[in-house]
PDB file of C-alpha atoms in Angstrom:
ATOM      1  CA  MET C 112     147.981  81.977 122.928  1.00  0.00           C
ATOM      2  CA  ASP C 113     146.079  78.710 122.328  1.00  0.00           C
ATOM      3  CA  ARG C 114     147.301  76.107 119.846  1.00  0.00           C
ATOM      4  CA  GLN C 115     144.581  76.875 117.275  1.00  0.00           C
ATOM      5  CA  ARG C 116     145.497  80.553 117.162  1.00  0.00           C
ATOM      6  CA  LEU C 117     149.167  79.624 117.016  1.00  0.00           C
ATOM      7  CA  SER C 118     148.554  77.392 114.005  1.00  0.00           C
ATOM      8  CA  LYS C 119     146.649  80.194 112.258  1.00  0.00           C
ATOM      9  CA  LYS C 120     149.527  82.575 112.975  1.00  0.00           C
ATOM     10  CA  ALA C 121     152.013  80.028 111.613  1.00  0.00           C
ATOM     11  CA  ASN C 122     150.010  79.635 108.392  1.00  0.00           C
ATOM     12  CA  LEU C 123     150.027  83.396 107.860  1.00  0.00           C
ATOM     13  CA  LEU C 124     153.806  83.442 108.297  1.00  0.00           C
ATOM     14  CA  ARG C 125     154.493  80.337 106.210  1.00  0.00           C
ATOM     15  CA  LEU C 126     154.741  81.789 102.681  1.00  0.00           C
ATOM     16  CA  ASN C 127     156.964  84.693 103.653  1.00  0.00           C
ATOM     17  CA  SER C 128     159.156  82.478 105.795  1.00  0.00           C
ATOM     18  CA  ILE C 129     159.857  80.097 102.883  1.00  0.00           C
ATOM     19  CA  SER C 130     161.580  82.913 100.972  1.00  0.00           C
ATOM     20  CA  LEU C 131     163.308  83.926 104.183  1.00  0.00           C
ATOM     21  CA  ALA C 132     164.517  80.358 104.731  1.00  0.00           C
ATOM     22  CA  ASN C 133     166.170  80.309 101.325  1.00  0.00           C
ATOM     23  CA  GLY C 134     167.927  83.569 102.141  1.00  0.00           C
ATOM     24  CA  MET C 135     169.235  82.242 105.447  1.00  0.00           C
ATOM     25  CA  LYS C 136     170.957  79.403 103.572  1.00  0.00           C
ATOM     26  CA  SER C 137     172.648  81.671 101.069  1.00  0.00           C
ATOM     27  CA  GLY C 138     175.504  84.110 100.872  1.00  0.00           C
ATOM     28  CA  SER C 139     178.107  84.378 103.604  1.00  0.00           C
ATOM     29  CA  PHE C 140     175.894  82.496 106.077  1.00  0.00           C
ATOM     30  CA  ARG C 141     176.504  79.361 104.016  1.00  0.00           C
ATOM     31  CA  SER C 142     179.834  78.929 105.757  1.00  0.00           C
ATOM     32  CA  LEU C 143     177.982  78.239 109.012  1.00  0.00           C
ATOM     33  CA  TYR C 144     176.624  75.037 107.495  1.00  0.00           C
ATOM     34  CA  ARG C 145     180.087  73.664 106.892  1.00  0.00           C
ATOM     35  CA  GLY C 146     182.731  72.519 109.270  1.00  0.00           C
ATOM     36  CA  GLN C 147     184.008  69.445 110.957  1.00  0.00           C
ATOM     37  CA  GLY C 148     181.168  67.154 111.919  1.00  0.00           C
ATOM     38  CA  ILE C 149     181.117  65.071 115.052  1.00  0.00           C
ATOM     39  CA  GLU C 150     181.377  61.638 113.382  1.00  0.00           C
ATOM     40  CA  PHE C 151     184.613  60.238 111.962  1.00  0.00           C
ATOM     41  CA  SER C 152     183.952  58.515 108.600  1.00  0.00           C
ATOM     42  CA  GLY C 153     187.414  57.459 107.397  1.00  0.00           C
ATOM     43  CA  VAL C 154     190.643  58.699 105.813  1.00  0.00           C
ATOM     44  CA  ARG C 155     191.800  59.699 102.360  1.00  0.00           C
ATOM     45  CA  GLU C 156     195.035  60.815 100.762  1.00  0.00           C
ATOM     46  CA  TYR C 157     196.141  64.355 101.485  1.00  0.00           C
ATOM     47  CA  LEU C 158     195.308  66.828  98.718  1.00  0.00           C
ATOM     48  CA  ARG C 159     196.943  70.171  98.190  1.00  0.00           C
ATOM     49  CA  GLY C 160     195.068  72.782 100.194  1.00  0.00           C
ATOM     50  CA  ASP C 161     193.864  70.390 102.916  1.00  0.00           C
ATOM     51  CA  ASP C 162     194.177  71.536 106.524  1.00  0.00           C
ATOM     52  CA  VAL C 163     197.383  70.016 107.890  1.00  0.00           C
ATOM     53  CA  ARG C 164     195.681  69.743 111.287  1.00  0.00           C
ATOM     54  CA  ALA C 165     193.455  67.009 109.783  1.00  0.00           C
ATOM     55  CA  ILE C 166     196.424  64.727 108.957  1.00  0.00           C
ATOM     56  CA  ASP C 167     196.159  61.267 110.508  1.00  0.00           C
ATOM     57  CA  TRP C 168     199.775  60.726 111.533  1.00  0.00           C
ATOM     58  CA  ASN C 169     199.353  57.048 112.358  1.00  0.00           C
ATOM     59  CA  VAL C 170     198.004  56.182 108.901  1.00  0.00           C
ATOM     60  CA  THR C 171     200.532  58.522 107.286  1.00  0.00           C
ATOM     61  CA  ALA C 172     203.388  56.697 109.000  1.00  0.00           C
ATOM     62  CA  ARG C 173     202.089  53.268 107.902  1.00  0.00           C
ATOM     63  CA  MET C 174     201.408  54.286 104.292  1.00  0.00           C
ATOM     64  CA  CYS C 175     204.520  56.472 103.922  1.00  0.00           C
ATOM     65  CA  ARG C 176     202.448  59.253 102.401  1.00  0.00           C
ATOM     66  CA  PRO C 177     200.089  61.772 104.025  1.00  0.00           C
ATOM     67  CA  TYR C 178     196.470  60.922 104.794  1.00  0.00           C
ATOM     68  CA  VAL C 179     193.795  63.137 106.349  1.00  0.00           C
ATOM     69  CA  LYS C 180     190.822  62.294 108.552  1.00  0.00           C
ATOM     70  CA  VAL C 181     187.377  62.719 106.978  1.00  0.00           C
ATOM     71  CA  PHE C 182     184.313  63.643 109.027  1.00  0.00           C
ATOM     72  CA  ASP C 183     180.615  63.617 108.192  1.00  0.00           C
ATOM     73  CA  GLU C 184     179.693  67.216 107.475  1.00  0.00           C
ATOM     74  CA  GLU C 185     177.255  69.008 109.740  1.00  0.00           C
ATOM     75  CA  ARG C 186     174.332  70.465 107.813  1.00  0.00           C
ATOM     76  CA  GLU C 187     172.310  71.997 110.627  1.00  0.00           C
ATOM     77  CA  LEU C 188     172.489  75.731 111.169  1.00  0.00           C
ATOM     78  CA  ASP C 189     171.640  76.702 114.730  1.00  0.00           C
ATOM     79  CA  VAL C 190     169.583  79.911 114.882  1.00  0.00           C
ATOM     80  CA  PHE C 191     169.140  81.993 118.022  1.00  0.00           C
ATOM     81  CA  ILE C 192     166.810  84.979 118.480  1.00  0.00           C
ATOM     82  CA  ILE C 193     167.187  87.639 121.182  1.00  0.00           C
ATOM     83  CA  ILE C 194     164.069  89.823 121.329  1.00  0.00           C
ATOM     84  CA  ASP C 195     163.619  93.038 123.305  1.00  0.00           C
ATOM     85  CA  LYS C 196     160.131  93.717 124.721  1.00  0.00           C
ATOM     86  CA  SER C 197     161.094  96.493 127.138  1.00  0.00           C
ATOM     87  CA  LEU C 198     158.907  99.553 127.670  1.00  0.00           C
ATOM     88  CA  SER C 199     160.689 101.662 125.044  1.00  0.00           C
ATOM     89  CA  MET C 200     159.674  99.033 122.474  1.00  0.00           C
ATOM     90  CA  CYS C 201     156.005  99.807 123.162  1.00  0.00           C
ATOM     91  CA  SER C 202     156.315 103.074 121.235  1.00  0.00           C
ATOM     92  CA  GLY C 203     155.407 103.620 117.597  1.00  0.00           C
ATOM     93  CA  SER C 204     153.786 106.295 115.457  1.00  0.00           C
ATOM     94  CA  GLY C 205     151.836 104.022 113.112  1.00  0.00           C
ATOM     95  CA  LEU C 206     149.536 101.032 113.321  1.00  0.00           C
ATOM     96  CA  ARG C 207     152.300  98.862 114.747  1.00  0.00           C
ATOM     97  CA  SER C 208     154.614  99.400 117.718  1.00  0.00           C
ATOM     98  CA  ARG C 209     158.313  98.538 117.819  1.00  0.00           C
ATOM     99  CA  ALA C 210     157.487  95.501 119.960  1.00  0.00           C
ATOM    100  CA  GLU C 211     154.898  94.229 117.470  1.00  0.00           C
ATOM    101  CA  THR C 212     157.396  94.716 114.641  1.00  0.00           C
ATOM    102  CA  ALA C 213     160.029  92.823 116.629  1.00  0.00           C
ATOM    103  CA  VAL C 214     157.565  90.005 117.332  1.00  0.00           C
ATOM    104  CA  GLU C 215     156.764  89.645 113.630  1.00  0.00           C
ATOM    105  CA  CYS C 216     160.488  89.576 112.759  1.00  0.00           C
ATOM    106  CA  SER C 217     161.148  86.938 115.409  1.00  0.00           C
ATOM    107  CA  SER C 218     158.196  84.779 114.372  1.00  0.00           C
ATOM    108  CA  LEU C 219     159.276  84.883 110.725  1.00  0.00           C
ATOM    109  CA  LEU C 220     162.787  83.807 111.665  1.00  0.00           C
ATOM    110  CA  ALA C 221     161.472  80.956 113.816  1.00  0.00           C
ATOM    111  CA  MET C 222     159.297  79.720 110.944  1.00  0.00           C
ATOM    112  CA  ALA C 223     162.166  80.077 108.460  1.00  0.00           C
ATOM    113  CA  SER C 224     164.324  77.966 110.770  1.00  0.00           C
ATOM    114  CA  LEU C 225     161.594  75.328 110.804  1.00  0.00           C
ATOM    115  CA  HIS C 226     161.569  75.242 106.975  1.00  0.00           C
ATOM    116  CA  ASN C 227     165.356  74.785 107.034  1.00  0.00           C
ATOM    117  CA  SER C 228     165.123  72.047 109.687  1.00  0.00           C
ATOM    118  CA  SER C 229     167.423  74.261 111.751  1.00  0.00           C
ATOM    119  CA  PRO C 230     167.459  74.111 115.544  1.00  0.00           C
ATOM    120  CA  VAL C 231     166.205  77.457 116.888  1.00  0.00           C
ATOM    121  CA  GLY C 232     166.254  78.966 120.371  1.00  0.00           C
ATOM    122  CA  ALA C 233     165.547  82.347 121.903  1.00  0.00           C
ATOM    123  CA  VAL C 234     165.774  84.770 124.789  1.00  0.00           C
ATOM    124  CA  VAL C 235     162.861  87.149 125.476  1.00  0.00           C
ATOM    125  CA  PHE C 236     163.465  90.057 127.835  1.00  0.00           C
ATOM    126  CA  ASP C 237     162.232  93.418 129.093  1.00  0.00           C
ATOM    127  CA  GLY C 238     163.382  94.625 132.513  1.00  0.00           C
ATOM    128  CA  LYS C 239     164.077  90.966 133.292  1.00  0.00           C
ATOM    129  CA  ILE C 240     164.634  87.712 131.409  1.00  0.00           C
ATOM    130  CA  ASN C 241     161.155  86.314 130.691  1.00  0.00           C
ATOM    131  CA  PHE C 242     162.061  83.232 128.676  1.00  0.00           C
ATOM    132  CA  SER C 243     165.145  81.437 127.391  1.00  0.00           C
ATOM    133  CA  CYS C 244     165.558  78.209 125.483  1.00  0.00           C
ATOM    134  CA  ALA C 245     168.548  76.528 123.814  1.00  0.00           C
ATOM    135  CA  PRO C 246     168.214  75.747 120.076  1.00  0.00           C
ATOM    136  CA  LYS C 247     166.056  72.703 119.275  1.00  0.00           C
ATOM    137  CA  SER C 248     164.510  71.371 116.076  1.00  0.00           C
ATOM    138  CA  GLY C 249     160.901  70.696 115.174  1.00  0.00           C
ATOM    139  CA  LYS C 250     157.477  72.277 114.769  1.00  0.00           C
ATOM    140  CA  ASP C 251     156.678  72.146 118.492  1.00  0.00           C
ATOM    141  CA  GLN C 252     159.795  74.194 119.229  1.00  0.00           C
ATOM    142  CA  ALA C 253     158.877  76.834 116.628  1.00  0.00           C
ATOM    143  CA  MET C 254     155.333  77.061 118.021  1.00  0.00           C
ATOM    144  CA  LEU C 255     156.668  77.361 121.573  1.00  0.00           C
ATOM    145  CA  LEU C 256     158.907  80.255 120.607  1.00  0.00           C
ATOM    146  CA  ILE C 257     156.192  82.076 118.664  1.00  0.00           C
ATOM    147  CA  SER C 258     153.854  81.779 121.660  1.00  0.00           C
ATOM    148  CA  HIS C 259     156.470  83.398 123.915  1.00  0.00           C
ATOM    149  CA  PHE C 260     157.178  86.120 121.340  1.00  0.00           C
ATOM    150  CA  GLU C 261     153.468  86.988 121.251  1.00  0.00           C
ATOM    151  CA  LYS C 262     153.007  86.843 125.020  1.00  0.00           C
ATOM    152  CA  ASP C 263     152.699  90.083 127.017  1.00  0.00           C
ATOM    153  CA  ILE C 264     153.714  92.535 124.278  1.00  0.00           C
ATOM    154  CA  GLN C 265     152.604  95.417 126.511  1.00  0.00           C
ATOM    155  CA  THR C 266     155.006  95.024 129.436  1.00  0.00           C
ATOM    156  CA  ASP C 267     154.843  96.957 132.702  1.00  0.00           C
ATOM    157  CA  CYS C 268     158.368  96.030 133.819  1.00  0.00           C
ATOM    158  CA  PRO C 269     160.736  99.048 133.624  1.00  0.00           C
ATOM    159  CA  GLY C 270     164.322  98.845 132.441  1.00  0.00           C
ATOM    160  CA  SER C 271     166.146  96.705 129.904  1.00  0.00           C
ATOM    161  CA  VAL C 272     168.408  93.704 130.535  1.00  0.00           C
ATOM    162  CA  LEU C 273     169.861  93.548 127.027  1.00  0.00           C
ATOM    163  CA  ASP C 274     173.321  93.027 128.512  1.00  0.00           C
ATOM    164  CA  ASN C 275     172.128  90.030 130.561  1.00  0.00           C
ATOM    165  CA  ALA C 276     170.350  88.574 127.518  1.00  0.00           C
ATOM    166  CA  LEU C 277     173.527  88.804 125.426  1.00  0.00           C
ATOM    167  CA  ARG C 278     175.612  87.232 128.197  1.00  0.00           C
ATOM    168  CA  GLY C 279     173.081  84.450 128.651  1.00  0.00           C
ATOM    169  CA  ALA C 280     173.063  83.707 124.915  1.00  0.00           C
ATOM    170  CA  SER C 281     176.858  83.369 124.879  1.00  0.00           C
ATOM    171  CA  LYS C 282     176.665  80.749 127.640  1.00  0.00           C
ATOM    172  CA  LEU C 283     173.692  78.918 126.111  1.00  0.00           C
ATOM    173  CA  LEU C 284     175.117  78.456 122.601  1.00  0.00           C
ATOM    174  CA  ARG C 285     177.376  75.396 122.301  1.00  0.00           C
ATOM    175  CA  LYS C 286     178.506  75.910 118.711  1.00  0.00           C
ATOM    176  CA  ARG C 287     178.788  78.747 116.219  1.00  0.00           C
ATOM    177  CA  SER C 288     175.275  79.982 115.448  1.00  0.00           C
ATOM    178  CA  LEU C 289     173.397  82.589 113.460  1.00  0.00           C
ATOM    179  CA  VAL C 290     172.162  85.032 116.119  1.00  0.00           C
ATOM    180  CA  PHE C 291     169.560  87.768 115.632  1.00  0.00           C
ATOM    181  CA  VAL C 292     169.409  90.555 118.226  1.00  0.00           C
ATOM    182  CA  ILE C 293     166.120  92.430 117.727  1.00  0.00           C
ATOM    183  CA  SER C 294     165.866  95.643 119.756  1.00  0.00           C
ATOM    184  CA  ASP C 295     165.773  99.429 119.631  1.00  0.00           C
ATOM    185  CA  PHE C 296     169.137  99.321 121.475  1.00  0.00           C
ATOM    186  CA  ARG C 297     168.038 102.248 123.673  1.00  0.00           C
ATOM    187  CA  THR C 298     169.918 101.183 126.760  1.00  0.00           C
ATOM    188  CA  ILE C 299     173.463 101.287 128.109  1.00  0.00           C
ATOM    189  CA  ASP C 300     176.312  98.894 128.946  1.00  0.00           C
ATOM    190  CA  TRP C 301     175.569  96.259 126.291  1.00  0.00           C
ATOM    191  CA  THR C 302     178.483  96.638 123.880  1.00  0.00           C
ATOM    192  CA  GLU C 303     181.010  94.507 125.780  1.00  0.00           C
ATOM    193  CA  SER C 304     178.751  91.446 125.979  1.00  0.00           C
ATOM    194  CA  PHE C 305     177.672  92.115 122.375  1.00  0.00           C
ATOM    195  CA  GLY C 306     181.311  91.966 121.283  1.00  0.00           C
ATOM    196  CA  ARG C 307     181.864  88.646 123.056  1.00  0.00           C
ATOM    197  CA  LEU C 308     178.778  87.167 121.399  1.00  0.00           C
ATOM    198  CA  CYS C 309     180.067  88.294 117.997  1.00  0.00           C
ATOM    199  CA  GLN C 310     183.440  86.604 118.531  1.00  0.00           C
ATOM    200  CA  LYS C 311     181.956  83.109 118.380  1.00  0.00           C
ATOM    201  CA  ASN C 312     178.796  83.641 116.302  1.00  0.00           C
ATOM    202  CA  ASP C 313     177.514  85.325 113.159  1.00  0.00           C
ATOM    203  CA  VAL C 314     175.376  88.135 114.613  1.00  0.00           C
ATOM    204  CA  VAL C 315     172.690  90.199 112.878  1.00  0.00           C
ATOM    205  CA  ALA C 316     171.656  93.270 114.903  1.00  0.00           C
ATOM    206  CA  VAL C 317     168.125  94.285 113.887  1.00  0.00           C
ATOM    207  CA  ASN C 318     167.442  97.841 115.029  1.00  0.00           C
ATOM    208  CA  ILE C 319     163.685  98.532 115.194  1.00  0.00           C
ATOM    209  CA  THR C 320     163.093 102.171 114.254  1.00  0.00           C
ATOM    210  CA  ASP C 321     160.149 104.527 113.816  1.00  0.00           C
ATOM    211  CA  PRO C 322     159.661 107.583 111.545  1.00  0.00           C
ATOM    212  CA  MET C 323     159.411 109.816 114.633  1.00  0.00           C
ATOM    213  CA  ASP C 324     163.012 108.927 115.519  1.00  0.00           C
ATOM    214  CA  ASP C 325     164.022 111.312 112.744  1.00  0.00           C
ATOM    215  CA  GLN C 326     161.212 113.868 112.706  1.00  0.00           C
ATOM    216  CA  LEU C 327     158.371 114.762 115.050  1.00  0.00           C
ATOM    217  CA  PRO C 328     155.202 116.406 113.744  1.00  0.00           C
ATOM    218  CA  ALA C 329     155.268 120.189 114.316  1.00  0.00           C
ATOM    219  CA  VAL C 330     152.256 120.490 116.625  1.00  0.00           C
ATOM    220  CA  GLY C 331     153.501 122.948 119.222  1.00  0.00           C
ATOM    221  CA  SER C 332     154.431 122.213 122.839  1.00  0.00           C
ATOM    222  CA  ILE C 333     153.859 118.567 123.769  1.00  0.00           C
ATOM    223  CA  PRO C 334     154.445 116.765 127.090  1.00  0.00           C
ATOM    224  CA  PHE C 335     156.774 113.788 126.733  1.00  0.00           C
ATOM    225  CA  ILE C 336     157.569 110.999 129.171  1.00  0.00           C
ATOM    226  CA  ASP C 337     160.447 108.525 129.174  1.00  0.00           C
ATOM    227  CA  PHE C 338     158.888 105.054 129.491  1.00  0.00           C
ATOM    228  CA  GLU C 339     161.867 103.592 131.322  1.00  0.00           C
ATOM    229  CA  SER C 340     162.720 106.314 133.854  1.00  0.00           C
ATOM    230  CA  GLY C 341     159.412 108.171 134.137  1.00  0.00           C
ATOM    231  CA  TYR C 342     161.172 111.492 133.348  1.00  0.00           C
ATOM    232  CA  LYS C 343     158.752 114.115 132.012  1.00  0.00           C
ATOM    233  CA  THR C 344     159.427 117.218 129.936  1.00  0.00           C
ATOM    234  CA  ILE C 345     157.860 119.598 127.405  1.00  0.00           C
ATOM    235  CA  LEU C 346     159.184 119.535 123.831  1.00  0.00           C
ATOM    236  CA  GLN C 347     158.759 122.483 121.475  1.00  0.00           C
ATOM    237  CA  THR C 348     158.037 120.502 118.321  1.00  0.00           C
ATOM    238  CA  SER C 349     157.298 123.564 116.180  1.00  0.00           C
ATOM    239  CA  SER C 350     160.757 125.025 116.781  1.00  0.00           C
ATOM    240  CA  ASN C 351     163.113 124.758 113.789  1.00  0.00           C
ATOM    241  CA  LYS C 352     166.068 124.516 116.167  1.00  0.00           C
ATOM    242  CA  PHE C 353     164.443 121.668 118.074  1.00  0.00           C
ATOM    243  CA  ALA C 354     163.603 119.814 114.823  1.00  0.00           C
ATOM    244  CA  ARG C 355     167.203 120.164 113.617  1.00  0.00           C
ATOM    245  CA  GLU C 356     168.702 118.980 116.909  1.00  0.00           C
ATOM    246  CA  TRP C 357     166.247 116.069 117.117  1.00  0.00           C
ATOM    247  CA  ARG C 358     167.259 114.949 113.608  1.00  0.00           C
ATOM    248  CA  GLU C 359     170.996 115.403 114.279  1.00  0.00           C
ATOM    249  CA  GLU C 360     170.764 113.399 117.498  1.00  0.00           C
ATOM    250  CA  ASN C 361     169.134 110.536 115.616  1.00  0.00           C
ATOM    251  CA  VAL C 362     171.872 110.608 112.959  1.00  0.00           C
ATOM    252  CA  LYS C 363     174.500 110.339 115.704  1.00  0.00           C
ATOM    253  CA  ARG C 364     172.641 107.444 117.313  1.00  0.00           C
ATOM    254  CA  VAL C 365     172.406 105.578 113.991  1.00  0.00           C
ATOM    255  CA  GLU C 366     176.074 106.123 113.153  1.00  0.00           C
ATOM    256  CA  LEU C 367     177.162 104.985 116.622  1.00  0.00           C
ATOM    257  CA  PHE C 368     175.082 101.812 116.283  1.00  0.00           C
ATOM    258  CA  LYS C 369     176.578 101.059 112.862  1.00  0.00           C
ATOM    259  CA  ASP C 370     180.077 101.653 114.213  1.00  0.00           C
ATOM    260  CA  ILE C 371     179.526  99.261 117.139  1.00  0.00           C
ATOM    261  CA  CYS C 372     178.235  96.556 114.796  1.00  0.00           C
ATOM    262  CA  LEU C 373     180.988  96.895 112.210  1.00  0.00           C
ATOM    263  CA  ARG C 374     183.699  97.071 114.882  1.00  0.00           C
ATOM    264  CA  HIS C 375     182.591  93.708 116.256  1.00  0.00           C
ATOM    265  CA  GLY C 376     181.848  92.085 112.903  1.00  0.00           C
ATOM    266  CA  ALA C 377     178.050  92.098 113.241  1.00  0.00           C
ATOM    267  CA  SER C 378     175.615  92.968 110.450  1.00  0.00           C
ATOM    268  CA  PRO C 379     173.438  96.034 111.186  1.00  0.00           C
ATOM    269  CA  VAL C 380     169.868  96.005 109.855  1.00  0.00           C
ATOM    270  CA  PHE C 381     167.255  98.736 110.268  1.00  0.00           C
ATOM    271  CA  ILE C 382     163.547  97.855 110.117  1.00  0.00           C
ATOM    272  CA  SER C 383     160.942 100.573 110.646  1.00  0.00           C
ATOM    273  CA  THR C 384     157.532 100.104 112.247  1.00  0.00           C
ATOM    274  CA  VAL C 385     156.004 101.200 108.908  1.00  0.00           C
ATOM    275  CA  GLN C 386     157.920  98.631 106.823  1.00  0.00           C
ATOM    276  CA  ASP C 387     157.103  95.007 106.035  1.00  0.00           C
ATOM    277  CA  PRO C 388     159.484  92.945 108.219  1.00  0.00           C
ATOM    278  CA  ALA C 389     159.458  89.983 105.817  1.00  0.00           C
ATOM    279  CA  ALA C 390     160.383  92.134 102.822  1.00  0.00           C
ATOM    280  CA  GLU C 391     163.179  93.870 104.722  1.00  0.00           C
ATOM    281  CA  LEU C 392     164.667  90.612 106.032  1.00  0.00           C
ATOM    282  CA  ILE C 393     164.543  89.027 102.567  1.00  0.00           C
ATOM    283  CA  LYS C 394     166.206  92.143 101.143  1.00  0.00           C
ATOM    284  CA  PHE C 395     168.961  91.866 103.754  1.00  0.00           C
ATOM    285  CA  PHE C 396     169.650  88.200 102.984  1.00  0.00           C
ATOM    286  CA  SER C 397     169.664  88.939  99.253  1.00  0.00           C
ATOM    287  CA  SER C 398     172.278  91.641  99.744  1.00  0.00           C
ATOM    288  CA  ARG C 399     174.433  89.219 101.754  1.00  0.00           C
ATOM    289  CA  GLU C 400     174.227  86.643  98.980  1.00  0.00           C
ATOM    290  CA  GLN C 401     175.564  89.145  96.445  1.00  0.00           C
ATOM    291  CA  LYS C 402     178.645  89.973  98.524  1.00  0.00           C
TER     292      LYS C 402
END
């Protein structure tokens, strides 16, 4: 994508991302902005409720009463985006595919980070890692990420390396960050690395869905193919039994995803290909602020 087109894309995202930026600063994510900074600024007398680990024992001994170290507070919130562009993300029943929905979500989050002056980084993957970058600040960084999000939406690389992307993010992030994992999560062996990522970061798992996950149109016998494995079969979409089992299987998949997220302390979010990603993300942040 050339720079002119990138700038036009950024302008289209700008208004929505301002509201999104405000949401990212609010609610329980606010705690990520606080914490011990890296610069020592002085000492003050100990107050009830202070962390005893901050006591300066040398000053305390000289003054015969407790003093604590004071640090300049860090105000930057590092944001990291993990976006899935595997073959299964190319599906979608409407005007927009899962991958296109994921790209819009990711671009909005990158722009919101820019408005917050937050360093932002990303990993983009399909059957391999296509791009990775540690969090950095600035407009050039946001534009770089958006260009990689937009690049090669229609992949021809089979498989999904979600597990590798999660592992790589854990190694890349140097401090506690707000991490967004944007995927359909239709792969295996990712929960262990997901759990490790959640231990040291505040993770939002954005599951990109489609109306056909729950119900297929009843149009008779239709040939289906699995994008990842190439497996082909015929589905009897007009069968009531098939429709019921298809719906029940989706319910199980949704409940399992929620359980994995809640067990590891992540926040599950569902965004459909027929929904407005900006509105859904703003709604999510608003709900977090009220908790």
